[in-house]
Coordinates of C-alpha atoms and ligand atoms in Angstrom, one line a residue:
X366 CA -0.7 113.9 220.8
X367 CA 1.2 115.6 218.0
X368 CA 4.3 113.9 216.2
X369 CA 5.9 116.9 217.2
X370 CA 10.0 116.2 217.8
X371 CA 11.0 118.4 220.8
X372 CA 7.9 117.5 222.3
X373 CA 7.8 113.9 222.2
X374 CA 11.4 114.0 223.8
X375 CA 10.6 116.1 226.8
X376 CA 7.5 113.5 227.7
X377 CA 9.2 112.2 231.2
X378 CA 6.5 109.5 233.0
X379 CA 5.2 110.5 236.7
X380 CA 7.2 107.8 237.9
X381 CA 10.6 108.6 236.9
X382 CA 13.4 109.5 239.0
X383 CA 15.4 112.8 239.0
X384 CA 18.3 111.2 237.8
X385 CA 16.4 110.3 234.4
X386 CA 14.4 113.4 234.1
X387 CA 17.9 115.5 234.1
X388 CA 19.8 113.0 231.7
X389 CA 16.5 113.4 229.5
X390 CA 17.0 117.2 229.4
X391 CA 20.3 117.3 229.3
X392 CA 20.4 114.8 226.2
X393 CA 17.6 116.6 224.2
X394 CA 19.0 119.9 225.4
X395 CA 15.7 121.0 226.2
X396 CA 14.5 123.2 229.3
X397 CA 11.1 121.8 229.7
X398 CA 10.4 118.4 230.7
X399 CA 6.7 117.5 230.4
X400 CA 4.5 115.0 232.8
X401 CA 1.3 113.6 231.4
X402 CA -1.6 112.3 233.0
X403 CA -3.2 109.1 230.9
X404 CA -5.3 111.2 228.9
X405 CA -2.3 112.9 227.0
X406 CA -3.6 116.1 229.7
X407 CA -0.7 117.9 231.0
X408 CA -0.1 117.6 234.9
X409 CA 3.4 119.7 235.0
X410 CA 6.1 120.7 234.1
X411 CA 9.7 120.4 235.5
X412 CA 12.7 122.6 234.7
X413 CA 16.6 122.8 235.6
X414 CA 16.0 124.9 238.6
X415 CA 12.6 122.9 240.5
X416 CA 15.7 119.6 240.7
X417 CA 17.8 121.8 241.3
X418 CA 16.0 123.7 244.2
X419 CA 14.6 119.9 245.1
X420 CA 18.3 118.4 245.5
X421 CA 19.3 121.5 247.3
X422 CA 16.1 120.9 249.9
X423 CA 17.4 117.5 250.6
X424 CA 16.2 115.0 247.6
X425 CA 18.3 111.9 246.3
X426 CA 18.7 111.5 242.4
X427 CA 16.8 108.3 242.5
X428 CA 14.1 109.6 244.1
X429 CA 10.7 110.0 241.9
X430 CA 10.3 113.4 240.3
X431 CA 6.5 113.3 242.2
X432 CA 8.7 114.3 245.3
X433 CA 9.1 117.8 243.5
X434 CA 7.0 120.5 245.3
X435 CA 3.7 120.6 242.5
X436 CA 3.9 123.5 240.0
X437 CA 1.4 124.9 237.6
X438 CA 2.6 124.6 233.8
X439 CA 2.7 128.1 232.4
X440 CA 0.8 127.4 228.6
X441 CA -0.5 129.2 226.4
X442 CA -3.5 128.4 223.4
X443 CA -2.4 127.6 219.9
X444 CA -1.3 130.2 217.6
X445 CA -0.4 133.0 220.1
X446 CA 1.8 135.1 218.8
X447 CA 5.8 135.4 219.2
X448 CA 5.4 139.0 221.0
X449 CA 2.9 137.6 223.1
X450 CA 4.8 134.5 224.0
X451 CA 7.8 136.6 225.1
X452 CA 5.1 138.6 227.4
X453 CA 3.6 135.5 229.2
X454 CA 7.3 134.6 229.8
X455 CA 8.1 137.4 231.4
X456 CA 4.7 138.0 233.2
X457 CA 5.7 134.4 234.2
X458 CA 9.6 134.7 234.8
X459 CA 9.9 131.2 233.1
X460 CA 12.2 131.1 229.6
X461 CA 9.7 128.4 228.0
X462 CA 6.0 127.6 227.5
X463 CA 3.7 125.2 226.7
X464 CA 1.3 125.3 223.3
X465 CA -1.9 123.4 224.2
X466 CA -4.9 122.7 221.8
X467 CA -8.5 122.8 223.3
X468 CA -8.5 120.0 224.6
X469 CA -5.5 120.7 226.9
X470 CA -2.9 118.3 224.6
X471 CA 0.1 120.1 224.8
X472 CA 0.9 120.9 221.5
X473 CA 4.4 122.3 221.1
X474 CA 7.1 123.6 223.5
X475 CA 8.2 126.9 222.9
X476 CA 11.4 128.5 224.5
X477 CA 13.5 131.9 225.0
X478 CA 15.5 131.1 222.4
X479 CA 13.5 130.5 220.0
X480 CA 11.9 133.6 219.3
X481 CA 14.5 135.6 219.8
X482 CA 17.9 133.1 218.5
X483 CA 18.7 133.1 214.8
X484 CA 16.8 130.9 212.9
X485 CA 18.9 129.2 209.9
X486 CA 18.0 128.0 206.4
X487 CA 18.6 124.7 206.2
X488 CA 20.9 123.7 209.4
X489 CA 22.3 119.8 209.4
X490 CA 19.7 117.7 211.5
X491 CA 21.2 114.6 213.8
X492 CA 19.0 111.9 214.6
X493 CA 21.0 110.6 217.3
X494 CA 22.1 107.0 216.2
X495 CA 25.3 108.1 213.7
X496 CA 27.7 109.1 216.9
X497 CA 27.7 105.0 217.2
X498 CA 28.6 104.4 214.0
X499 CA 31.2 106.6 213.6
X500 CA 32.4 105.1 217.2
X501 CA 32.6 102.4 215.1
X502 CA 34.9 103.3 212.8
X503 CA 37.0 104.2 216.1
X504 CA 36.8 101.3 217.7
X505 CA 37.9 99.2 214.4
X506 CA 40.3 101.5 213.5
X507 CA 38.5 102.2 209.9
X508 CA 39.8 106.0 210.2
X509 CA 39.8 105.5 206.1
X510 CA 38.1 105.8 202.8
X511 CA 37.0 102.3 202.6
X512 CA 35.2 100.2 205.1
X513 CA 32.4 98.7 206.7
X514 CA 30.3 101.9 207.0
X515 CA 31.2 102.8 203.7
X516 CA 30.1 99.5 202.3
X517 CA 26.4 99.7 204.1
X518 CA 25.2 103.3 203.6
X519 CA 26.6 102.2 199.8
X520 CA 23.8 99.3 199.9
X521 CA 21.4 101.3 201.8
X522 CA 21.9 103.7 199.1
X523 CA 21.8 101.7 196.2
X524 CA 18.4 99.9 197.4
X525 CA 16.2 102.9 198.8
X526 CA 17.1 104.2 195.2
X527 CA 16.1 101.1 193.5
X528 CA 19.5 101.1 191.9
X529 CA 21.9 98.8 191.4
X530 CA 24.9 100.3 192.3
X531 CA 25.7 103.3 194.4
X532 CA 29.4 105.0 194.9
X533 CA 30.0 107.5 197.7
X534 CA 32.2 110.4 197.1
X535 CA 33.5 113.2 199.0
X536 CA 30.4 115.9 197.4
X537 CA 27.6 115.9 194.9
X538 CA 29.7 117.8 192.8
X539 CA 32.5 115.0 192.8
X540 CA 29.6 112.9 191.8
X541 CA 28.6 114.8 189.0
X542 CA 32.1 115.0 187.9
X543 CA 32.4 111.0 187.8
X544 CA 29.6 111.2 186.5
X545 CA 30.1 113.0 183.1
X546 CA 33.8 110.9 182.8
X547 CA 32.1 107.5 182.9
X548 CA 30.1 108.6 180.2
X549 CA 32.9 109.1 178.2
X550 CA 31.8 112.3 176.7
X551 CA 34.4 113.7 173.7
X552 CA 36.1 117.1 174.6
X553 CA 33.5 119.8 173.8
X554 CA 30.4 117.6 173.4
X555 CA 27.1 119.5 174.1
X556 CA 25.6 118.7 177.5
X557 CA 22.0 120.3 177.7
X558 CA 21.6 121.4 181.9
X559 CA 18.7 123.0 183.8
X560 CA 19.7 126.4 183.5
X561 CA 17.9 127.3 186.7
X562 CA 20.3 125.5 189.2
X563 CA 23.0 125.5 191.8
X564 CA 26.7 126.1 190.2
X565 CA 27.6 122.9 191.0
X566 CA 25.8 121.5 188.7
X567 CA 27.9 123.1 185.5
X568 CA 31.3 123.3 187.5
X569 CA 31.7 119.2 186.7
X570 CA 30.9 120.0 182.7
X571 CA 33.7 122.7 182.8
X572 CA 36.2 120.4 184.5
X573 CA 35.3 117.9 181.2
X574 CA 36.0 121.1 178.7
X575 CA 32.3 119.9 177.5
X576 CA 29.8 122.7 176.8
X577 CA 27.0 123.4 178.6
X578 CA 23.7 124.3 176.6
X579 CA 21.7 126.1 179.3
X580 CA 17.6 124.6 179.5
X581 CA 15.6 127.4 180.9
X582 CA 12.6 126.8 183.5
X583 CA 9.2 126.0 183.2
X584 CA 6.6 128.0 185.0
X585 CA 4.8 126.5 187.9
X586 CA 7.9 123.8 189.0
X587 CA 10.9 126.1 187.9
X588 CA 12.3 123.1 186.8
X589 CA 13.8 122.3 183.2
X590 CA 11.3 123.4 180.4
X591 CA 10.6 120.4 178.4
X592 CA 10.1 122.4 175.1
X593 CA 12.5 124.8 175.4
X594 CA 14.6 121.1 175.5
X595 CA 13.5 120.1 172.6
X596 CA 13.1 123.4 170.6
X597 CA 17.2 123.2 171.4
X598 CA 17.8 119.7 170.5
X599 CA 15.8 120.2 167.3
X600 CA 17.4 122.9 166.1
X601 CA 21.2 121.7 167.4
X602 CA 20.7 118.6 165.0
X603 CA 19.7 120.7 162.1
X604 CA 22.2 122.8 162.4
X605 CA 24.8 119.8 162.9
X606 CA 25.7 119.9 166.0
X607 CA 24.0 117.5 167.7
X608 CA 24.2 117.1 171.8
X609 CA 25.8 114.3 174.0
X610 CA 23.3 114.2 176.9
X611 CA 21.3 116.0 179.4
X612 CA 21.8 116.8 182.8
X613 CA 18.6 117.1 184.5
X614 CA 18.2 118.9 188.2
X615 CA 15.3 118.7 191.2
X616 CA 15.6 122.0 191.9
X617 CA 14.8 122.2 195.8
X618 CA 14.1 119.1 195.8
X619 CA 10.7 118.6 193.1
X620 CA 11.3 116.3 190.1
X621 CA 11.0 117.9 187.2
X622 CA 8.7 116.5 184.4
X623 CA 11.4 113.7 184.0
X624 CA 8.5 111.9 181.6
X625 CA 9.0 114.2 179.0
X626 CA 12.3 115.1 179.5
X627 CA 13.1 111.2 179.1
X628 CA 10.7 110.7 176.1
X629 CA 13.0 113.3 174.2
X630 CA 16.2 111.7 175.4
X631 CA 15.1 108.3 174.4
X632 CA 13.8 110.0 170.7
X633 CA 17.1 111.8 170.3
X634 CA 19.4 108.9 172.3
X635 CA 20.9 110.9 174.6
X636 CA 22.0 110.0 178.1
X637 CA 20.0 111.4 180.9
X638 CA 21.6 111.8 184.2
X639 CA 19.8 113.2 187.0
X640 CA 21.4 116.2 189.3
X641 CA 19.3 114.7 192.4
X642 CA 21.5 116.7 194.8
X643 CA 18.8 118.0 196.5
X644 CA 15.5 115.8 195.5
X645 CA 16.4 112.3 197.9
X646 CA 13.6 111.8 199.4
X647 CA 11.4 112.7 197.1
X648 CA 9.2 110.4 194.3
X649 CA 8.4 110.6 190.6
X650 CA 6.0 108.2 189.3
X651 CA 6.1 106.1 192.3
X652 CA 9.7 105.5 192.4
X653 CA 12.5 107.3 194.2
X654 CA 13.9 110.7 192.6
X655 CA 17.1 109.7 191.0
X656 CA 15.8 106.2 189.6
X657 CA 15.1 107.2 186.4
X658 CA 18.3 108.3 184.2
X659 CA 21.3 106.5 183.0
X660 CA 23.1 107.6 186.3
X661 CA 21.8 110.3 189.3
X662 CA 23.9 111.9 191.6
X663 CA 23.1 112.8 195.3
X664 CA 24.5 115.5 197.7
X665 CA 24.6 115.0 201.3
X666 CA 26.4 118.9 202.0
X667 CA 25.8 120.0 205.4
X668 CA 22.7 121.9 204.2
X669 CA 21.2 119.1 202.4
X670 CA 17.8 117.2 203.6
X671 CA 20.3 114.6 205.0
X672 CA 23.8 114.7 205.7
X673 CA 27.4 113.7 206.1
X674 CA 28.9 116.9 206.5
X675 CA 30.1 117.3 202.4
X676 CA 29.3 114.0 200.5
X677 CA 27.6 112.6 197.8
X678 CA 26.9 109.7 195.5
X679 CA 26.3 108.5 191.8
X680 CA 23.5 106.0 191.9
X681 CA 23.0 104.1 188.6
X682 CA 21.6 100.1 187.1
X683 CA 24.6 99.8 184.8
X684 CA 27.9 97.9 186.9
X685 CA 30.7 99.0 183.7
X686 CA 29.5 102.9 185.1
X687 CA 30.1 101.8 189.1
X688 CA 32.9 100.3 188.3
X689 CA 34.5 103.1 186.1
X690 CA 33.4 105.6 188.9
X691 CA 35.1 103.8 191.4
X692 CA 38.2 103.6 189.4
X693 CA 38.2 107.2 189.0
X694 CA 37.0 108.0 192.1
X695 CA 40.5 106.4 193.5
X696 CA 43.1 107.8 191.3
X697 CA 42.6 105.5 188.3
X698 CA 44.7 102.6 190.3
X699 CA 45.3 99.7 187.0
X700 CA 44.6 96.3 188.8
X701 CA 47.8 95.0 189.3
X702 CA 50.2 94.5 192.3
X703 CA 52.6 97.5 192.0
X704 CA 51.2 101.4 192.0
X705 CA 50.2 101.6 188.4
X706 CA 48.0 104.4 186.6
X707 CA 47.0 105.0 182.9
X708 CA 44.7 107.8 182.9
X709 CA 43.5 111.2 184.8
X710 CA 41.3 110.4 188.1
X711 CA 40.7 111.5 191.3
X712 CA 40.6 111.0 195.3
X713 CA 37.1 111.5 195.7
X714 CA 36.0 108.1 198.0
X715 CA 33.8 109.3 201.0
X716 CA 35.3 108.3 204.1
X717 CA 34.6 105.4 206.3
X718 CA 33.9 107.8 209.1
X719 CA 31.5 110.4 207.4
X720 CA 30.0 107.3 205.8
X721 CA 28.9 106.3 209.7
X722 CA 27.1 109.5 209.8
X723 CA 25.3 109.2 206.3
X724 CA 24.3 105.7 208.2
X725 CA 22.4 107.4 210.9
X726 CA 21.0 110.0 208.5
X727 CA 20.1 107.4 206.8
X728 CA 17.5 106.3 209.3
X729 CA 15.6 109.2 209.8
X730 CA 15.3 110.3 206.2
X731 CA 11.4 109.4 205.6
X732 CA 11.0 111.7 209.0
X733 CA 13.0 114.6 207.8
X734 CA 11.2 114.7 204.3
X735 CA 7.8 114.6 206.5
X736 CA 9.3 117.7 208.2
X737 CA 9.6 119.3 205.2
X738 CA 6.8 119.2 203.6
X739 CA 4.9 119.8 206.6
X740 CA 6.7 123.1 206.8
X741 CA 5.8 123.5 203.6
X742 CA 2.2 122.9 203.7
X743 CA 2.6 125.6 207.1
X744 CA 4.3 128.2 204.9
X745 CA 1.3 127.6 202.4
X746 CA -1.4 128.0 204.7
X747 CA -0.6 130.7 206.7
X748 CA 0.8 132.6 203.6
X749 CA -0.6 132.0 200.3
X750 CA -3.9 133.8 201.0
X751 CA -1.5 137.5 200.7
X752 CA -1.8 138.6 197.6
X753 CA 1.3 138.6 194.9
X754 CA 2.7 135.3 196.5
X755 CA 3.4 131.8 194.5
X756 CA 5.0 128.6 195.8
X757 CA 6.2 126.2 193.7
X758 CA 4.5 123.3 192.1
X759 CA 5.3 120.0 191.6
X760 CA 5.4 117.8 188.4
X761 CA 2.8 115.6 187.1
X762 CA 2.9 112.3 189.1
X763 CA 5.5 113.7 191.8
X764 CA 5.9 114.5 195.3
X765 CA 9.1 116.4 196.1
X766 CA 10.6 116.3 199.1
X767 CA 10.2 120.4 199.6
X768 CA 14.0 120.8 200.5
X769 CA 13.8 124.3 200.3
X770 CA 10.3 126.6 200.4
X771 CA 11.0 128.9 197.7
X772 CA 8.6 131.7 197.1
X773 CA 8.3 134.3 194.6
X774 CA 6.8 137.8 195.1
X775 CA 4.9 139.3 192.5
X776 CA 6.4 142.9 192.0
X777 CA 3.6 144.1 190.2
X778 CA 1.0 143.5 193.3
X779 CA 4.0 144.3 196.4
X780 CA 5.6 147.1 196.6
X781 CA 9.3 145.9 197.8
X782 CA 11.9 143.8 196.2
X783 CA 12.7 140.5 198.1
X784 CA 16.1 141.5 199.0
X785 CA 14.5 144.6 201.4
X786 CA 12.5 141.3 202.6
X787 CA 15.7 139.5 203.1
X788 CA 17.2 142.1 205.0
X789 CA 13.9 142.8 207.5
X790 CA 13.8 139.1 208.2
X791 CA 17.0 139.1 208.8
X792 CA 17.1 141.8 211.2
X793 CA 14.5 139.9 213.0
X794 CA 16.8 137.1 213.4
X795 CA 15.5 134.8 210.6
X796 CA 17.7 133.7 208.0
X797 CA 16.1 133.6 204.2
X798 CA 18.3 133.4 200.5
X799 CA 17.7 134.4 197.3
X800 CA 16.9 131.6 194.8
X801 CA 19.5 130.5 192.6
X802 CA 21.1 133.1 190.2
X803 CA 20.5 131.0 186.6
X804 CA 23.4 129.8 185.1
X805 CA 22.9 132.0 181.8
X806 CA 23.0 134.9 184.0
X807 CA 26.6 133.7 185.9
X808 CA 29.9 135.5 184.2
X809 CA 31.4 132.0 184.5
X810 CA 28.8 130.7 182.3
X811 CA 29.2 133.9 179.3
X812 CA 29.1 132.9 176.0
X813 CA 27.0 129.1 176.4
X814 CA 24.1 128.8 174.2
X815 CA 20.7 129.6 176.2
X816 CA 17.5 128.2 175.1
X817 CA 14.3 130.4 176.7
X818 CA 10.8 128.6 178.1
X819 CA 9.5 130.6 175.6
X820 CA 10.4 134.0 172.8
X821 CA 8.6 136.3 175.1
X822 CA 9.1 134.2 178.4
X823 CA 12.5 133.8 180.7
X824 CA 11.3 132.1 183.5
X825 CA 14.8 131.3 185.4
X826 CA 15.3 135.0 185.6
X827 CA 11.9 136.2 186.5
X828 CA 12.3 133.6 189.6
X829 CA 15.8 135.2 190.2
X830 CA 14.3 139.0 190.3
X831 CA 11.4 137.4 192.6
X832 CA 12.3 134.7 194.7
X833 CA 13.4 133.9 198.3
X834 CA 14.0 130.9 200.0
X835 CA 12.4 130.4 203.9
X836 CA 14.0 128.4 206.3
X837 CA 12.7 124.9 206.0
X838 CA 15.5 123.0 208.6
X839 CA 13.5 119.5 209.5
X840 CA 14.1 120.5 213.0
X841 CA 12.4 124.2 212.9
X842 CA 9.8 124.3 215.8
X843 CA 6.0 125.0 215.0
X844 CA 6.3 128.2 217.1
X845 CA 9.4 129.1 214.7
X846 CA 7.7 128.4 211.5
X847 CA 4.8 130.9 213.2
X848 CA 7.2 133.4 213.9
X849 CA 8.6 133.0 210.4
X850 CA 5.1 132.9 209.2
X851 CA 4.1 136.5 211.0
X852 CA 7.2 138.3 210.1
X853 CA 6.4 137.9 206.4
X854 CA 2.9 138.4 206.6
X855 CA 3.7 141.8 208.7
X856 CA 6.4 142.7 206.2
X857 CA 4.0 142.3 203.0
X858 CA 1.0 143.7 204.2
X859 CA 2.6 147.0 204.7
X860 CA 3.9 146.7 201.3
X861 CA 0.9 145.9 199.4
X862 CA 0.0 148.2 196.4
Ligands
LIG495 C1 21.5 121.2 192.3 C2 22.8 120.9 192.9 N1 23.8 120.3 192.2 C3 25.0 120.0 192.8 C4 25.3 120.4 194.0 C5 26.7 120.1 194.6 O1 26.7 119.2 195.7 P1 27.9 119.3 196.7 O2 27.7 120.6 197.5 O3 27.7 118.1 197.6 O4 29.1 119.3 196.0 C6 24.3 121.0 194.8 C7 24.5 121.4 196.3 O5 25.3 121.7 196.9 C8 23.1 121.3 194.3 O6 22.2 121.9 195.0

């Protein structure tokens, strides 16, 4: 048996009664329920309409679903493609199928919907158990940004990341922003930042009036290019005008080489802080991503690997940083009894509430990093023999959580540009993005020192002219990922030159 999501929720034993069966689909939303015979064989299936057409003939809710009239499972063999699937339903008149392997396991479950609904990026993905938590807050009237919920997913936090400390704010960015005040950074200090990145990495450094010194990529990871770091750093304290810190992304969630990135901090004594918005989950040198700098800031956006709808936190080991985030994170309150305020801050706290969601997330996190790699390893395998295709590496001594699948197209060996692919897939209902536009290529950034991988090499806007992202959502079905898998392949072959 497969560890296969929708299909280990629509397993419903040969003894159970109606009334279970339909509260089963009905809670999973599924349109299949699945009975198995002790081998892991399938028996049948049962659908909305054979209770339906049971109840109508007489049948009781409690009675066992083995009083249903017996029906032969429509299924089909492993790797059938989408047009064919939509064929067998019809041939069949049934709006979902069953993927067995050759030994008669069903596989997956595939439905209507699927292959012809819109398939999203990166959607949120409930696990079921944070509806209770924020009841919860409900119930105990914690409709704020403090309380019980907040103070556990702050501990959970703070020990899945090894850290000592971990402050929950409204979004990553917020974070990031706390972040770069606790360090107490002087007005216009140099703050070197992966220049291949989300904008919300540089928005916090413009809020500060400090100035960003834009890292470019390496190749292979696309992450932050160690030597054209230290090339940078070199020649800014030659020419006197030395950095402040680094701020160091995991771009779709792989580590970059934070090794030598923190060798060179340490030589030069610079603050790292990791931009781990989108790397939880994932592990660098056998400790979590965002363990390793002075402070690291997660995101938990509604796109994100986990979520609270918008959130984040600063993680870090030292408690004069929590405490100074806090402060600022709740408008800079001076700890006496009247309302009291000496300095610039913020209303950034998370709530209670969304706190009781980041609680259940919480809980499935190691599954929905397995998800995503797994889709990655899929994207791999049923891609990377094409021609004119690379994925993206991981560091040394790392295994990202694979967020996002980006992929970049070689231009010289296809003969479209991965916007025409964006729009194709699009049309077919599948939902792809560009990578991220590099910061030293953003109007808002103009003017901000660059520092190249290399003289002849730009390797954060070579992946901008090349890249798209596929969708990766922890709950995409296999039979989605195929379908994803096919268009592509049926778009690039005809565009091979
Ligand atoms: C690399 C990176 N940094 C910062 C952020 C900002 O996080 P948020 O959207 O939670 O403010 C994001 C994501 O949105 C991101 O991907």
């Amino acid at each position: 048996m497969t560890d296969n999501d929708t299909l280990q929720r629509a397993i419903v034993r040969s003894d159970a009664s109606i009334r279970t069966v339909m509260a089963r689909l009905d809670r999973n939303r599924i349109k299949l329920g699945l009975v198995l015979d002790e081998g892991g064989r399938l028996l049948r299936t049962v659908t909305d309409g054979d209770i339906r057409r049971a109840l109508l003939g007489g049948a009781l809710l409690d009675d066992a679903i083995s009083c249903l009239p017996p029906q032969r499972a429509v299924t089909v063999p492993e790797k059938t493609a989408p047009a064919q699937l939509l064929q067998e339903m019809d041939r069949h008149g049934v709006n979902a199928l069953v993927v067995t392997d050759a030994a008669g396991e069903p596989v997956d479950l595939v439905d209507r919907g699927m292959l012809s609904g819109a398939i999203l990026l990166s959607p949120p993905h409930m696990g079921g158990g944070e509806a209770a938590h924020v009841q919860q807050a409900f119930d105990d009237n914690w409709v704020a940004p403090a309380g019980p919920n907040l103070d556990a997913f702050e501990k959970r936090l703070a020990v899945l990341s090894t850290r000592e400390h971990a402050v929950a704010v409204s979004s990553g960015t917020a974070g990031l922003h706390l972040a770069m005040r606790a360090l107490n950074l002087p007005r216009g200090a140099r703050v070197y930042v992966s220049d291949l990145t989300f904008v919300g990495s540089v928005q916090p450094l413009l809020y500060e009036r400090l100035e960003p010194v834009l890292i470019d990529a390496e190749p292979g990871t696309w992450n932050m290019s160690p030597g054209a770091l230290r090339r940078q750093i070199e020649a800014d304290a030659a020419s006197d005008r030395k950095g402040a810190a680094i701020l160091l992304v995991h771009l779709y969630g792989q580590s970059a080489n934070v090794g030598e990135i923190l060798t060179i901090a340490e030589e030069h004594g610079l603050p790292l802080v990791e931009d781990a918005a989108e790397s939880l989950g994932a592990v660098y040198d056998n400790r979590p991503s965002g363990a390793h700098g002075v402070i690291s800031v997660y995101s938990f956006n509604g796109n994100k690997i986990i979520t609270t709808s918008s959130g984040g936190a600063l993680v870090t080991d030292d408690p004069k940083i929590a405490e100074r985030a806090r402060y600022l994170a709740t408008q800079g309150r001076d700890p006496v009894e009247h309302y009291q305020h000496g300095t610039i801050a913020y209303n950034y706290r998370m709530s209670n509430i969304l706190a009781g969601v980041g609680l259940g997330q919480l809980d499935v996190l190691s599954d929905r990093v397995a998800a995503r790699r797994a889709i990655f390893e899929r994207y791999k395998a049923g891609l990377s023999d094409l021609p004119g295709i690379a994925f993206q590496e991981d560091s040394p001594r790392s295994l990202g959580n694979r967020w996002l699948t980006s992929i970049e197209f070689d231009p010289n060996r296809l003969a479209i540009h991965p916007y025409q692919i964006m729009r194709k897939l699009r049309q077919g209902g599948i939902e792809t993005r560009p990578g991220w536009k590099p910061l030293h290529m953003q109007p808002l950034c103009h003017g901000f020192a660059f520092a190249p991988h290399s003289e002849k090499v730009t390797v954060s806007a070579a992946h901008f002219q090349r890249a798209l992202c596929l969708p990766t959502g922890s709950n995409l079905t296999v039979a989605e990922q195929d379908r994803i898998i096919a268009a592509v392949r049926s778009i690039l072959t005809e565009n091979l030159v």
